[in-house]
Coordinates of N, CA and C in Angstrom, one line a residue:
Chain A
Q805 N 2.8 -19.4 1.3 CA 2.5 -18.1 0.8 C 1.4 -17.4 1.5
L806 N 1.6 -16.2 1.9 CA 0.6 -15.5 2.7 C -0.6 -15.2 1.8
H807 N -1.8 -15.3 2.5 CA -3.1 -14.9 1.8 C -3.9 -14.1 2.8
L808 N -4.4 -12.9 2.4 CA -5.1 -12.1 3.3 C -6.5 -11.9 2.8
Q809 N -7.5 -11.9 3.7 CA -8.9 -11.7 3.3 C -9.6 -10.8 4.2
E810 N -10.2 -9.7 3.7 CA -11.0 -8.7 4.5 C -12.4 -9.2 4.7
S811 N -13.0 -8.9 5.8 CA -14.4 -9.1 6.0 C -15.0 -8.0 6.8
G812 N -16.3 -7.8 6.6 CA -17.0 -6.8 7.4 C -18.2 -6.2 6.6
P813 N -18.9 -5.2 7.1 CA -20.1 -4.7 6.4 C -19.7 -3.9 5.2
G814 N -20.5 -3.9 4.2 CA -20.3 -3.1 3.0 C -21.0 -1.8 3.0
L815 N -21.9 -1.6 4.0 CA -22.7 -0.4 4.1 C -22.8 0.0 5.6
V816 N -22.4 1.2 5.9 CA -22.5 1.6 7.3 C -23.1 3.0 7.3
K817 N -23.7 3.4 8.4 CA -24.4 4.8 8.4 C -23.4 5.8 9.0
A818 N -23.6 7.0 8.5 CA -22.8 8.1 8.9 C -22.9 8.3 10.5
S819 N -21.8 8.7 11.1 CA -21.7 8.9 12.5 C -21.4 7.6 13.3
E820 N -21.6 6.4 12.6 CA -21.4 5.1 13.3 C -20.0 4.7 13.2
T821 N -19.7 3.5 13.6 CA -18.3 2.9 13.7 C -18.2 1.8 12.7
L822 N -17.1 1.8 12.0 CA -16.8 0.7 11.0 C -15.8 -0.3 11.7
S823 N -16.1 -1.6 11.6 CA -15.3 -2.6 12.1 C -15.0 -3.6 10.9
L824 N -13.7 -3.7 10.6 CA -13.3 -4.7 9.6 C -12.3 -5.6 10.2
T825 N -12.2 -6.9 9.6 CA -11.3 -7.9 10.1 C -10.5 -8.4 8.9
C826 N -9.3 -8.7 9.1 CA -8.4 -9.3 8.0 C -7.9 -10.6 8.6
T827 N -8.2 -11.7 7.9 CA -7.8 -13.0 8.2 C -6.6 -13.4 7.4
V828 N -5.5 -13.9 8.1 CA -4.3 -14.2 7.5 C -4.2 -15.8 7.4
S829 N -3.8 -16.3 6.3 CA -3.6 -17.7 6.1 C -2.3 -17.9 5.3
G830 N -1.7 -19.1 5.5 CA -0.5 -19.5 4.8 C 0.7 -19.0 5.5
G831 N 0.5 -18.5 6.7 CA 1.7 -18.1 7.6 C 1.1 -17.6 8.9
S832 N 2.0 -17.3 9.9 CA 1.5 -16.9 11.2 C 1.6 -15.4 11.4
I833 N 0.5 -14.9 12.0 CA 0.5 -13.5 12.2 C 1.4 -13.1 13.3
S834 N 2.0 -14.1 14.0 CA 2.9 -13.8 15.1 C 4.4 -13.7 14.6
S835 N 4.6 -13.8 13.3 CA 5.9 -13.7 12.8 C 6.5 -12.3 13.0
S836 N 7.8 -12.3 13.5 CA 8.4 -11.0 13.7 C 8.9 -10.3 12.4
S837 N 8.8 -11.1 11.3 CA 9.2 -10.5 10.0 C 8.2 -9.6 9.4
Y838 N 7.0 -9.6 9.9 CA 5.9 -8.9 9.3 C 5.2 -8.0 10.3
Q839 N 4.6 -7.0 9.8 CA 3.6 -6.2 10.5 C 2.4 -6.2 9.6
W840 N 1.3 -5.6 10.1 CA 0.0 -5.8 9.4 C -0.7 -4.5 9.2
G841 N -1.0 -4.1 8.0 CA -1.5 -2.8 7.7 C -2.8 -2.7 7.1
W842 N -3.4 -1.5 7.2 CA -4.7 -1.2 6.5 C -4.4 0.0 5.6
I843 N -4.9 -0.1 4.4 CA -4.8 1.0 3.4 C -6.2 1.2 2.8
R844 N -6.6 2.4 2.5 CA -7.9 2.6 1.8 C -7.7 3.4 0.5
Q845 N -8.8 3.3 -0.3 CA -8.7 4.0 -1.6 C -10.2 4.5 -1.9
P846 N -10.4 5.8 -1.7 CA -11.7 6.3 -2.1 C -11.9 6.1 -3.6
P847 N -13.2 6.0 -4.1 CA -13.5 5.8 -5.5 C -12.8 6.8 -6.4
G848 N -12.0 6.3 -7.3 CA -11.3 7.1 -8.3 C -10.1 7.8 -7.8
K849 N -9.7 7.5 -6.6 CA -8.6 8.3 -6.0 C -7.4 7.3 -5.6
G850 N -6.4 7.9 -5.0 CA -5.2 7.1 -4.7 C -5.3 6.4 -3.4
L851 N -4.1 5.8 -3.1 CA -4.0 4.9 -1.9 C -3.7 5.8 -0.7
E852 N -4.3 5.5 0.5 CA -4.1 6.2 1.7 C -3.8 5.2 2.8
W853 N -2.6 5.3 3.4 CA -2.2 4.4 4.5 C -3.0 4.8 5.7
I854 N -3.7 3.9 6.4 CA -4.5 4.1 7.6 C -3.7 3.9 8.8
G855 N -3.0 2.7 8.9 CA -2.2 2.4 10.0 C -1.7 1.0 9.9
T856 N -0.8 0.6 10.9 CA -0.1 -0.6 11.0 C 0.0 -1.1 12.4
V857 N -0.1 -2.4 12.6 CA 0.0 -3.0 13.9 C 1.1 -4.1 13.8
S858 N 2.0 -4.2 14.8 CA 3.0 -5.2 14.9 C 2.4 -6.5 15.5
S859 N 3.1 -7.6 15.4 CA 2.6 -8.8 16.1 C 2.5 -8.7 17.6
R860 N 3.3 -7.7 18.1 CA 3.2 -7.5 19.6 C 2.2 -6.5 20.0
G861 N 1.5 -6.0 19.0 CA 0.4 -5.0 19.3 C 0.8 -3.6 19.2
R862 N 2.0 -3.2 18.9 CA 2.4 -1.8 18.7 C 1.8 -1.3 17.5
T863 N 1.2 -0.1 17.6 CA 0.5 0.5 16.5 C 1.1 1.8 16.0
Y864 N 0.9 2.1 14.7 CA 1.3 3.3 14.0 C 0.1 3.8 13.2
Y865 N -0.2 5.0 13.3 CA -1.4 5.5 12.6 C -1.1 6.8 11.8
N866 N -1.8 6.9 10.7 CA -1.8 8.1 9.9 C -2.3 9.2 10.7
P867 N -1.5 10.3 10.8 CA -1.9 11.4 11.7 C -3.3 12.0 11.4
S868 N -3.7 11.9 10.1 CA -4.9 12.5 9.7 C -6.1 11.7 10.2
L869 N -5.9 10.5 10.6 CA -7.0 9.6 11.0 C -6.8 9.1 12.5
K870 N -5.7 9.5 13.1 CA -5.3 8.9 14.4 C -6.4 9.0 15.4
S871 N -7.1 10.1 15.5 CA -8.1 10.3 16.5 C -9.3 9.4 16.4
R872 N -9.5 8.8 15.2 CA -10.7 7.9 15.0 C -10.3 6.4 14.8
V873 N -9.1 6.1 14.7 CA -8.7 4.7 14.3 C -8.1 3.9 15.5
T874 N -8.5 2.6 15.5 CA -7.9 1.7 16.3 C -7.6 0.4 15.5
I875 N -6.3 -0.1 15.6 CA -6.0 -1.3 14.9 C -5.5 -2.3 16.0
S876 N -5.9 -3.5 15.9 CA -5.5 -4.5 16.9 C -5.3 -5.8 16.2
V877 N -4.6 -6.7 17.0 CA -4.2 -8.0 16.4 C -4.7 -9.1 17.4
D878 N -5.2 -10.2 16.8 CA -5.7 -11.4 17.6 C -4.9 -12.6 17.1
M879 N -3.8 -12.9 17.8 CA -2.9 -14.0 17.3 C -3.6 -15.3 17.4
S880 N -4.5 -15.5 18.3 CA -5.2 -16.8 18.5 C -6.0 -17.1 17.3
K881 N -6.4 -16.1 16.5 CA -7.3 -16.3 15.3 C -6.5 -16.0 14.0
D882 N -5.3 -15.6 14.1 CA -4.5 -15.1 12.9 C -5.3 -14.0 12.2
Q883 N -5.8 -13.0 13.0 CA -6.6 -11.9 12.5 C -6.1 -10.6 13.0
F884 N -6.3 -9.6 12.2 CA -6.1 -8.2 12.8 C -7.3 -7.4 12.3
S885 N -7.6 -6.3 13.1 CA -8.8 -5.6 12.9 C -8.6 -4.1 12.8
L886 N -9.6 -3.5 12.1 CA -9.6 -2.0 12.0 C -10.9 -1.5 12.6
R887 N -10.8 -0.5 13.4 CA -12.0 0.2 13.9 C -11.9 1.7 13.6
L888 N -12.9 2.2 12.9 CA -12.9 3.6 12.5 C -14.2 4.2 13.0
T889 N -14.1 5.3 13.8 CA -15.3 5.9 14.4 C -15.8 7.1 13.7
S890 N -16.9 7.6 14.0 CA -17.5 8.9 13.6 C -17.4 9.0 12.0
L891 N -18.0 8.0 11.4 CA -17.9 7.9 9.9 C -18.6 9.1 9.2
T892 N -18.1 9.5 8.1 CA -18.7 10.5 7.2 C -18.6 9.9 5.8
A893 N -19.2 10.6 4.8 CA -19.2 10.1 3.4 C -17.8 10.1 2.9
A894 N -16.9 10.9 3.5 CA -15.5 10.9 3.0 C -14.8 9.6 3.4
D895 N -15.4 8.8 4.2 CA -14.7 7.5 4.6 C -15.2 6.4 3.6
T896 N -16.0 6.7 2.7 CA -16.4 5.7 1.6 C -15.2 5.4 0.8
A897 N -14.9 4.1 0.7 CA -13.6 3.7 0.1 C -13.5 2.2 0.0
V898 N -12.6 1.7 -0.8 CA -12.2 0.3 -0.7 C -11.1 0.2 0.3
Y899 N -11.3 -0.7 1.3 CA -10.4 -0.9 2.4 C -9.6 -2.2 2.1
F900 N -8.2 -2.1 2.1 CA -7.4 -3.2 1.9 C -6.6 -3.5 3.1
C901 N -6.4 -4.8 3.4 CA -5.4 -5.2 4.4 C -4.2 -5.7 3.7
A902 N -3.1 -5.6 4.3 CA -1.8 -6.1 3.7 C -0.8 -6.5 4.7
S903 N 0.0 -7.4 4.3 CA 1.2 -7.8 5.1 C 2.3 -6.7 4.8
E904 N 2.9 -6.3 5.9 CA 4.0 -5.3 5.8 C 5.3 -6.0 6.1
A905 N 6.1 -6.2 5.1 CA 7.4 -6.8 5.3 C 8.4 -5.8 6.0
I906 N 9.2 -6.2 6.9 CA 10.2 -5.4 7.6 C 11.6 -5.9 7.3
F907 N 12.4 -5.1 6.7 CA 13.7 -5.6 6.3 C 14.7 -4.5 6.2
E908 N 15.8 -4.6 6.9 CA 16.9 -3.6 6.8 C 16.4 -2.2 6.7
G909 N 15.6 -1.9 7.7 CA 15.2 -0.5 7.9 C 14.2 0.1 6.9
S910 N 13.5 -0.8 6.2 CA 12.4 -0.3 5.4 C 11.2 -1.3 5.4
N911 N 10.1 -0.8 5.0 CA 8.8 -1.5 5.1 C 8.1 -1.4 3.8
W912 N 7.5 -2.5 3.3 CA 6.7 -2.5 2.1 C 5.6 -3.5 2.3
F913 N 4.5 -3.3 1.5 CA 3.3 -4.0 1.6 C 3.2 -5.1 0.5
D914 N 3.1 -6.4 1.0 CA 3.1 -7.5 0.1 C 2.9 -8.8 0.9
P915 N 1.8 -9.5 0.6 CA 0.7 -9.3 -0.4 C -0.4 -8.4 0.2
W916 N -1.4 -8.1 -0.6 CA -2.6 -7.4 -0.2 C -3.8 -8.3 -0.3
G917 N -4.8 -8.0 0.5 CA -6.1 -8.6 0.4 C -6.8 -8.1 -0.9
Q918 N -7.9 -8.7 -1.2 CA -8.6 -8.2 -2.4 C -9.3 -6.9 -2.3
G919 N -9.5 -6.5 -1.0 CA -10.2 -5.3 -0.7 C -11.7 -5.4 -0.5
I920 N -12.3 -4.6 0.3 CA -13.7 -4.6 0.5 C -14.2 -3.1 0.4
L921 N -15.3 -3.0 -0.4 CA -15.9 -1.6 -0.6 C -16.8 -1.3 0.6
V922 N -16.5 -0.2 1.2 CA -17.4 0.2 2.3 C -18.0 1.6 1.9
T923 N -19.3 1.6 1.9 CA -20.1 2.8 1.6 C -20.7 3.4 2.9
V924 N -20.5 4.7 3.1 CA -21.1 5.3 4.2 C -22.3 6.1 3.8
S925 N -23.5 5.7 4.3 CA -24.7 6.3 3.9 C -25.2 7.3 4.9
S926 N -25.9 8.3 4.4 CA -26.5 9.3 5.4 C -27.9 8.9 5.8
Chain B
S929 N 4.1 16.7 7.1 CA 4.3 15.3 6.8 C 4.9 15.1 5.4
Y930 N 5.6 14.0 5.2 CA 6.3 13.7 4.0 C 5.4 13.6 2.8
V931 N 5.9 14.1 1.6 CA 5.0 14.1 0.4 C 5.8 13.4 -0.7
L932 N 5.2 12.5 -1.4 CA 5.8 11.9 -2.6 C 5.0 12.4 -3.8
T933 N 5.7 12.9 -4.9 CA 5.0 13.5 -6.0 C 5.2 12.7 -7.3
Q934 N 4.1 12.3 -7.9 CA 4.1 11.6 -9.1 C 3.3 12.3 -10.2
P935 N 3.7 12.2 -11.5 CA 2.9 12.7 -12.6 C 1.6 12.0 -12.6
P936 N 0.5 12.7 -12.9 CA -0.8 12.0 -12.9 C -0.9 11.0 -14.0
S937 N -0.3 11.2 -15.1 CA -0.4 10.3 -16.2 C 0.9 10.2 -17.1
V938 N 1.1 9.1 -17.7 CA 2.2 8.8 -18.6 C 1.6 8.0 -19.8
S939 N 1.9 8.3 -21.0 CA 1.4 7.6 -22.1 C 2.6 7.0 -22.9
V940 N 2.5 5.8 -23.5 CA 3.6 5.2 -24.2 C 3.0 4.3 -25.2
A941 N 3.7 4.1 -26.3 CA 3.3 3.2 -27.4 C 3.8 1.8 -27.0
P942 N 3.1 0.8 -27.5 CA 3.6 -0.6 -27.2 C 5.0 -0.8 -27.7
G943 N 5.8 -1.5 -26.9 CA 7.1 -1.8 -27.4 C 8.1 -0.8 -26.9
K944 N 7.7 0.4 -26.5 CA 8.6 1.4 -26.1 C 8.8 1.3 -24.6
A945 N 9.6 2.2 -24.0 CA 9.9 2.2 -22.6 C 9.1 3.3 -21.9
A946 N 8.5 3.0 -20.8 CA 7.8 3.9 -20.0 C 8.6 4.3 -18.7
R947 N 8.6 5.5 -18.4 CA 9.3 5.9 -17.2 C 8.4 6.7 -16.3
I948 N 8.2 6.3 -15.1 CA 7.3 6.9 -14.1 C 8.2 7.4 -12.9
T949 N 8.1 8.7 -12.6 CA 8.9 9.3 -11.6 C 8.2 9.5 -10.3
C950 N 9.0 9.6 -9.2 CA 8.5 9.8 -7.9 C 9.4 10.7 -7.2
G951 N 9.0 11.9 -6.8 CA 9.9 12.8 -6.2 C 9.6 13.1 -4.7
G952 N 10.6 13.4 -4.0 CA 10.5 13.7 -2.6 C 11.7 14.2 -2.0
N953 N 11.6 15.0 -0.9 CA 12.7 15.6 -0.3 C 13.7 14.6 0.3
N954 N 14.9 14.7 -0.1 CA 16.0 13.8 0.5 C 15.6 12.3 0.2
I955 N 15.0 12.0 -0.9 CA 14.5 10.7 -1.2 C 15.7 9.7 -1.3
G956 N 16.9 10.3 -1.6 CA 18.1 9.4 -1.8 C 18.4 8.6 -0.5
S957 N 18.0 9.1 0.6 CA 18.3 8.4 1.9 C 17.2 7.4 2.3
K958 N 16.2 7.3 1.5 CA 15.1 6.4 1.8 C 14.9 5.3 0.8
S959 N 14.3 4.3 1.1 CA 14.0 3.2 0.2 C 12.6 3.4 -0.4
I960 N 12.5 3.2 -1.7 CA 11.3 3.4 -2.4 C 10.8 2.1 -2.9
H961 N 9.5 1.9 -2.8 CA 8.8 0.7 -3.3 C 7.7 1.1 -4.3
W962 N 7.5 0.2 -5.3 CA 6.5 0.5 -6.3 C 5.4 -0.6 -6.4
Y963 N 4.2 -0.1 -6.7 CA 3.1 -1.0 -6.8 C 2.3 -0.8 -8.1
Q964 N 1.8 -1.8 -8.7 CA 1.0 -1.8 -9.9 C -0.4 -2.1 -9.5
Q965 N -1.4 -1.3 -9.9 CA -2.8 -1.6 -9.6 C -3.6 -1.5 -10.9
K966 N -4.0 -2.7 -11.4 CA -4.9 -2.8 -12.5 C -6.3 -2.5 -12.1
A967 N -7.2 -2.1 -13.0 CA -8.5 -1.7 -12.8 C -9.3 -2.8 -12.0
G968 N -9.9 -2.4 -10.9 CA -10.7 -3.3 -10.1 C -9.9 -4.3 -9.3
Q969 N -8.6 -4.2 -9.2 CA -7.8 -5.2 -8.5 C -7.0 -4.5 -7.4
A970 N -6.5 -5.4 -6.5 CA -5.6 -4.9 -5.4 C -4.2 -4.5 -6.0
P971 N -3.5 -3.6 -5.3 CA -2.2 -3.4 -5.8 C -1.3 -4.6 -5.6
V972 N -0.3 -4.6 -6.5 CA 0.7 -5.7 -6.5 C 2.1 -5.0 -6.4
L973 N 3.0 -5.5 -5.5 CA 4.3 -5.0 -5.4 C 5.1 -5.4 -6.7
V974 N 5.8 -4.4 -7.3 CA 6.6 -4.7 -8.5 C 8.1 -4.4 -8.3
I975 N 8.4 -3.5 -7.4 CA 9.8 -3.2 -7.1 C 9.8 -2.8 -5.6
Y976 N 10.9 -3.3 -4.9 CA 11.1 -3.0 -3.5 C 12.6 -2.6 -3.3
F977 N 12.9 -1.9 -2.3 CA 14.2 -1.4 -2.0 C 14.8 -0.8 -3.3
D978 N 14.1 0.2 -3.9 CA 14.5 1.0 -5.0 C 14.6 0.2 -6.3
S979 N 15.1 -1.0 -6.3 CA 15.4 -1.6 -7.6 C 15.3 -3.2 -7.5
D980 N 14.9 -3.7 -6.4 CA 14.8 -5.2 -6.3 C 13.4 -5.6 -6.9
R981 N 13.4 -6.7 -7.5 CA 12.1 -7.2 -8.2 C 11.7 -8.5 -7.6
P982 N 10.4 -8.6 -7.1 CA 9.9 -10.0 -6.7 C 10.1 -11.0 -7.9
S983 N 10.3 -12.2 -7.5 CA 10.6 -13.2 -8.5 C 9.5 -13.4 -9.6
E984 N 8.3 -13.1 -9.2 CA 7.2 -13.3 -10.2 C 7.0 -12.1 -11.1
I985 N 7.7 -11.0 -10.9 CA 7.6 -9.8 -11.7 C 8.6 -9.9 -12.9
P986 N 8.1 -9.6 -14.1 CA 9.0 -9.7 -15.3 C 10.2 -8.7 -15.2
E987 N 11.3 -9.2 -15.9 CA 12.5 -8.4 -15.9 C 12.3 -7.0 -16.6
R988 N 11.3 -6.9 -17.3 CA 11.0 -5.6 -18.0 C 10.8 -4.4 -17.0
F989 N 10.5 -4.8 -15.7 CA 10.2 -3.8 -14.7 C 11.6 -3.6 -13.9
S990 N 11.9 -2.3 -13.8 CA 13.2 -2.0 -13.1 C 13.0 -0.6 -12.4
G991 N 13.8 -0.5 -11.3 CA 13.7 0.8 -10.5 C 15.1 1.4 -10.4
S992 N 15.1 2.7 -10.2 CA 16.4 3.4 -10.0 C 16.1 4.7 -9.2
K993 N 17.2 5.3 -8.8 CA 17.0 6.5 -8.0 C 18.2 7.4 -8.3
S994 N 17.9 8.7 -8.5 CA 19.0 9.7 -8.7 C 18.5 11.0 -8.0
G995 N 19.4 11.6 -7.2 CA 19.0 12.8 -6.5 C 17.7 12.6 -5.7
D996 N 16.8 13.5 -5.9 CA 15.5 13.5 -5.2 C 14.4 12.8 -6.0
T997 N 14.8 12.0 -6.9 CA 13.8 11.4 -7.8 C 14.0 9.9 -7.9
A998 N 13.0 9.1 -7.7 CA 13.0 7.6 -8.0 C 12.3 7.4 -9.3
T999 N 12.7 6.4 -10.1 CA 12.1 6.2 -11.4 C 11.7 4.7 -11.5
L1000 N 10.5 4.4 -11.9 CA 10.1 3.0 -12.3 C 10.2 3.0 -13.9
T1001 N 10.9 2.1 -14.4 CA 11.0 2.0 -15.9 C 10.4 0.6 -16.3
I1002 N 9.6 0.7 -17.3 CA 9.0 -0.5 -17.8 C 9.4 -0.6 -19.3
S1003 N 10.3 -1.6 -19.6 CA 10.8 -1.7 -20.9 C 9.8 -2.5 -21.8
R1004 N 9.9 -2.3 -23.1 CA 9.1 -3.0 -24.0 C 7.6 -3.2 -23.5
V1005 N 7.0 -2.0 -23.3 CA 5.7 -2.0 -22.7 C 4.7 -2.8 -23.5
E1006 N 3.8 -3.5 -22.8 CA 2.7 -4.3 -23.4 C 1.4 -3.7 -23.0
V1007 N 0.4 -4.0 -23.7 CA -1.0 -3.5 -23.4 C -1.4 -3.9 -22.0
G1008 N -1.0 -5.1 -21.6 CA -1.3 -5.6 -20.2 C -0.6 -4.8 -19.1
D1009 N 0.3 -3.9 -19.4 CA 0.9 -3.1 -18.4 C 0.1 -1.9 -18.0
E1010 N -0.9 -1.6 -18.8 CA -1.8 -0.5 -18.5 C -2.4 -0.6 -17.1
A1011 N -2.1 0.4 -16.3 CA -2.5 0.3 -14.8 C -2.1 1.6 -14.2
D1012 N -2.5 1.7 -12.9 CA -2.0 2.8 -12.0 C -0.8 2.3 -11.3
Y1013 N 0.2 3.2 -11.2 CA 1.4 2.8 -10.5 C 1.7 3.8 -9.3
Y1014 N 2.0 3.3 -8.1 CA 2.2 4.1 -6.9 C 3.6 3.8 -6.3
C1015 N 4.2 4.9 -5.9 CA 5.5 4.7 -5.1 C 5.1 4.8 -3.7
Q1016 N 6.0 4.3 -2.8 CA 5.7 4.3 -1.4 C 7.0 4.3 -0.6
L1017 N 7.1 4.9 0.5 CA 8.2 4.8 1.4 C 7.8 4.8 2.9
W1018 N 8.8 4.4 3.7 CA 8.6 4.5 5.1 C 9.4 5.7 5.6
D1019 N 8.7 6.7 6.2 CA 9.4 7.9 6.7 C 9.8 7.6 8.1
R1020 N 11.1 7.3 8.3 CA 11.7 6.9 9.5 C 11.5 7.9 10.6
S1021 N 11.5 9.2 10.3 CA 11.5 10.2 11.3 C 10.1 10.2 12.0
S1022 N 9.0 9.8 11.3 CA 7.7 9.9 11.9 C 7.1 8.5 12.0
D1023 N 7.7 7.5 11.5 CA 7.2 6.1 11.5 C 5.9 6.0 10.7
H1024 N 5.8 6.9 9.7 CA 4.6 6.9 8.9 C 4.9 6.2 7.5
R1025 N 4.0 5.6 6.9 CA 4.1 5.0 5.6 C 3.4 6.0 4.6
V1026 N 4.0 6.3 3.5 CA 3.6 7.4 2.6 C 3.5 6.8 1.2
F1027 N 2.3 7.1 0.6 CA 2.1 6.7 -0.9 C 2.2 8.0 -1.7
G1028 N 2.7 7.8 -2.9 CA 2.6 8.9 -3.9 C 1.2 8.9 -4.4
G1029 N 0.8 10.0 -5.1 CA -0.6 10.2 -5.6 C -1.0 9.2 -6.7
G1030 N 0.0 8.5 -7.3 CA -0.3 7.5 -8.4 C -0.2 8.1 -9.8
T1031 N 0.3 7.3 -10.7 CA 0.4 7.6 -12.1 C -0.4 6.6 -13.0
K1032 N -1.2 7.1 -13.8 CA -2.0 6.3 -14.7 C -1.2 6.1 -16.0
L1033 N -0.8 4.8 -16.2 CA 0.0 4.5 -17.5 C -1.0 4.1 -18.5
T1034 N -1.0 4.8 -19.6 CA -1.8 4.5 -20.8 C -0.9 4.0 -21.9
V1035 N -1.3 2.8 -22.5 CA -0.6 2.2 -23.6 C -1.4 2.6 -24.9
L1036 N -0.8 3.4 -25.7 CA -1.5 3.9 -26.8 C -1.7 2.9 -27.9

């Protein structure tokens, strides 16, 4: 059974770059049945898809964040990572990583990591 | 970009059925997935492919779709079902994943 765990700083400064890592256990990140996604949730608000990376490194990004986001995968460590540049207070959120199942032309997220709160300070 | 519309809130008495809707253009041609998020926790998948249920999810949770609206139905609602519920789809034309705005279910 897959388990995902986010890691990274809980506090970053405005204008700087956020780097988060998601470690996958209980399965291989190289599996072709899954892709790997990042989703965030500002305090008191809904879920926002950030982007997804395939095991082959192909990426898909939310157009509203595309200019600032890079998602990559490291199969040797069973990890995938998020990099978000030029941070502002609006990037303060809980960041979740999740496994994205691919099946018969649709994708869904299951399971999710527990999430990590990232606060952007001025 | 594609938009999924959910009511901000739904209230229901214990033991009754709750219905949470998710609307979108031409949603009938797309697969809808539903997540439950309890306070302070990560979302959990409760329905995928419109109406399939993960094995660990109670049979009280079901999904359906008609026209441009998908519906999550929770039968015999319990206090423990109080949570935020989100619908989600994959927009094939753009390769984007889209979440609805979420619905807060309150058990009266």
